[in-house]
CSV table of C-alpha atoms in Angstrom, one decimal:
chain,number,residue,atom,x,y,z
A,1,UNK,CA,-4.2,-4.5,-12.6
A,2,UNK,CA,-1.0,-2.5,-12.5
A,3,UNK,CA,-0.5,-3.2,-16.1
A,4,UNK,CA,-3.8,-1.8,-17.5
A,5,UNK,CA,-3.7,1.0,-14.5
A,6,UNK,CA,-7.3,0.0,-13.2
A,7,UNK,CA,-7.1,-1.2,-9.2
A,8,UNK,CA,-10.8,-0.2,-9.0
A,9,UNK,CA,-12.2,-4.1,-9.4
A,10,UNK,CA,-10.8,-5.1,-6.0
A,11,UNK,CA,-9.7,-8.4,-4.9
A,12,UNK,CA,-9.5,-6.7,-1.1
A,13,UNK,CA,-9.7,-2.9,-0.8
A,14,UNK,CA,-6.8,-1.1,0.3
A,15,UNK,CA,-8.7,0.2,3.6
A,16,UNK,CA,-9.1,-3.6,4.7
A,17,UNK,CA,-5.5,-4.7,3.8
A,18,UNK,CA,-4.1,-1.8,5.9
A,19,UNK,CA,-5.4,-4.0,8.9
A,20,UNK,CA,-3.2,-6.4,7.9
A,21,UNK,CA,-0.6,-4.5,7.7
A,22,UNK,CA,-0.9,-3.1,11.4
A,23,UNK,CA,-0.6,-6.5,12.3
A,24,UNK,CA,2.3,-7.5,10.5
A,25,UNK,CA,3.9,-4.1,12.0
A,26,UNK,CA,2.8,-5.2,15.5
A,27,UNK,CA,4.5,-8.5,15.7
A,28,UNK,CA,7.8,-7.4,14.0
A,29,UNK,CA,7.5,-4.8,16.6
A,30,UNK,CA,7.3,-6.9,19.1
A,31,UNK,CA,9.5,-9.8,17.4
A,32,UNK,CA,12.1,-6.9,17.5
A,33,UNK,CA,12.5,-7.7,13.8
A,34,UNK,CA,13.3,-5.4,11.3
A,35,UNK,CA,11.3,-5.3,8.3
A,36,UNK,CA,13.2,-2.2,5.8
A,37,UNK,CA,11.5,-3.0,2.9
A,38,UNK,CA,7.9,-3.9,4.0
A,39,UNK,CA,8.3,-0.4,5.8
A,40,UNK,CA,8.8,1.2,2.8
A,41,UNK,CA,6.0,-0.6,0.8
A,42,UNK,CA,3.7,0.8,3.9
A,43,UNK,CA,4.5,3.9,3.5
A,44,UNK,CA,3.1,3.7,0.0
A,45,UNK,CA,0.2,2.4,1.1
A,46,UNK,CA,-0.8,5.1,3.3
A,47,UNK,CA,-0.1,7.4,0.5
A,48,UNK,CA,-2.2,5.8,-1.5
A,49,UNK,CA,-5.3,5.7,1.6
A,50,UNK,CA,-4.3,10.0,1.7
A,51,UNK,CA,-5.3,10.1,-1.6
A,52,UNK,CA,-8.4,8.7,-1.4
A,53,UNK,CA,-8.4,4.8,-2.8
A,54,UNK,CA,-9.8,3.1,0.2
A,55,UNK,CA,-11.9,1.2,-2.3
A,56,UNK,CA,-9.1,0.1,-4.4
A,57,UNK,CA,-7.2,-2.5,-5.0
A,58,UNK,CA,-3.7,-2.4,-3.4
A,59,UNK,CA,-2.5,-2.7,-7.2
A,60,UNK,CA,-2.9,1.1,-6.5
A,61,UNK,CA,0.3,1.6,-5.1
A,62,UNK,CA,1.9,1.8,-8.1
A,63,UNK,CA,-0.3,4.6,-9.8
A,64,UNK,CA,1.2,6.6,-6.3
A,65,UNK,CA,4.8,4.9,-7.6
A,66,UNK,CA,4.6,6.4,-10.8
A,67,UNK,CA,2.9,10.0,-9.4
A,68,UNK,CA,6.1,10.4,-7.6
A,69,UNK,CA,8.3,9.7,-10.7
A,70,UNK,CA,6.6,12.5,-13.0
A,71,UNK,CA,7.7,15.5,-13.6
A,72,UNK,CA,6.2,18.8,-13.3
């Protein structure tokens, strides 16, 4: 998906794999566990829910990756 740019067939939309998420959050949380780099991916995640891809793949994350990267 990330190859041909198209996240719009979804395997599990974005919105639905955020739950998980939360829950992965909750018990490193509580694990006191630090997860730097699945924090990071997260945070790409919700940029990709601000912009409207509920529906999508989370393929779409990377369409956000290379958003950031362009130039104006």
């Amino acid at each position: 998906m990330m190859v041909d740019g198209d996240s719009s067939h979804a395997n599990i939309a974005l919105e639905v794999f955020q739950k998980d998420i939360d829950l992965i959050n909750d018990l490193a949380r509580t694990a006191r566990c630090p997860l730097p780099l699945f924090s990071a991916a997260a945070q790409l995640h919700l940029a990709a829910m601000a912009q409207g891809r509920l529906d999508e793949d989370p393929a779409c994350v990377f369409v956000v990756l290379e958003q950031m990267t362009e130039r104006s």
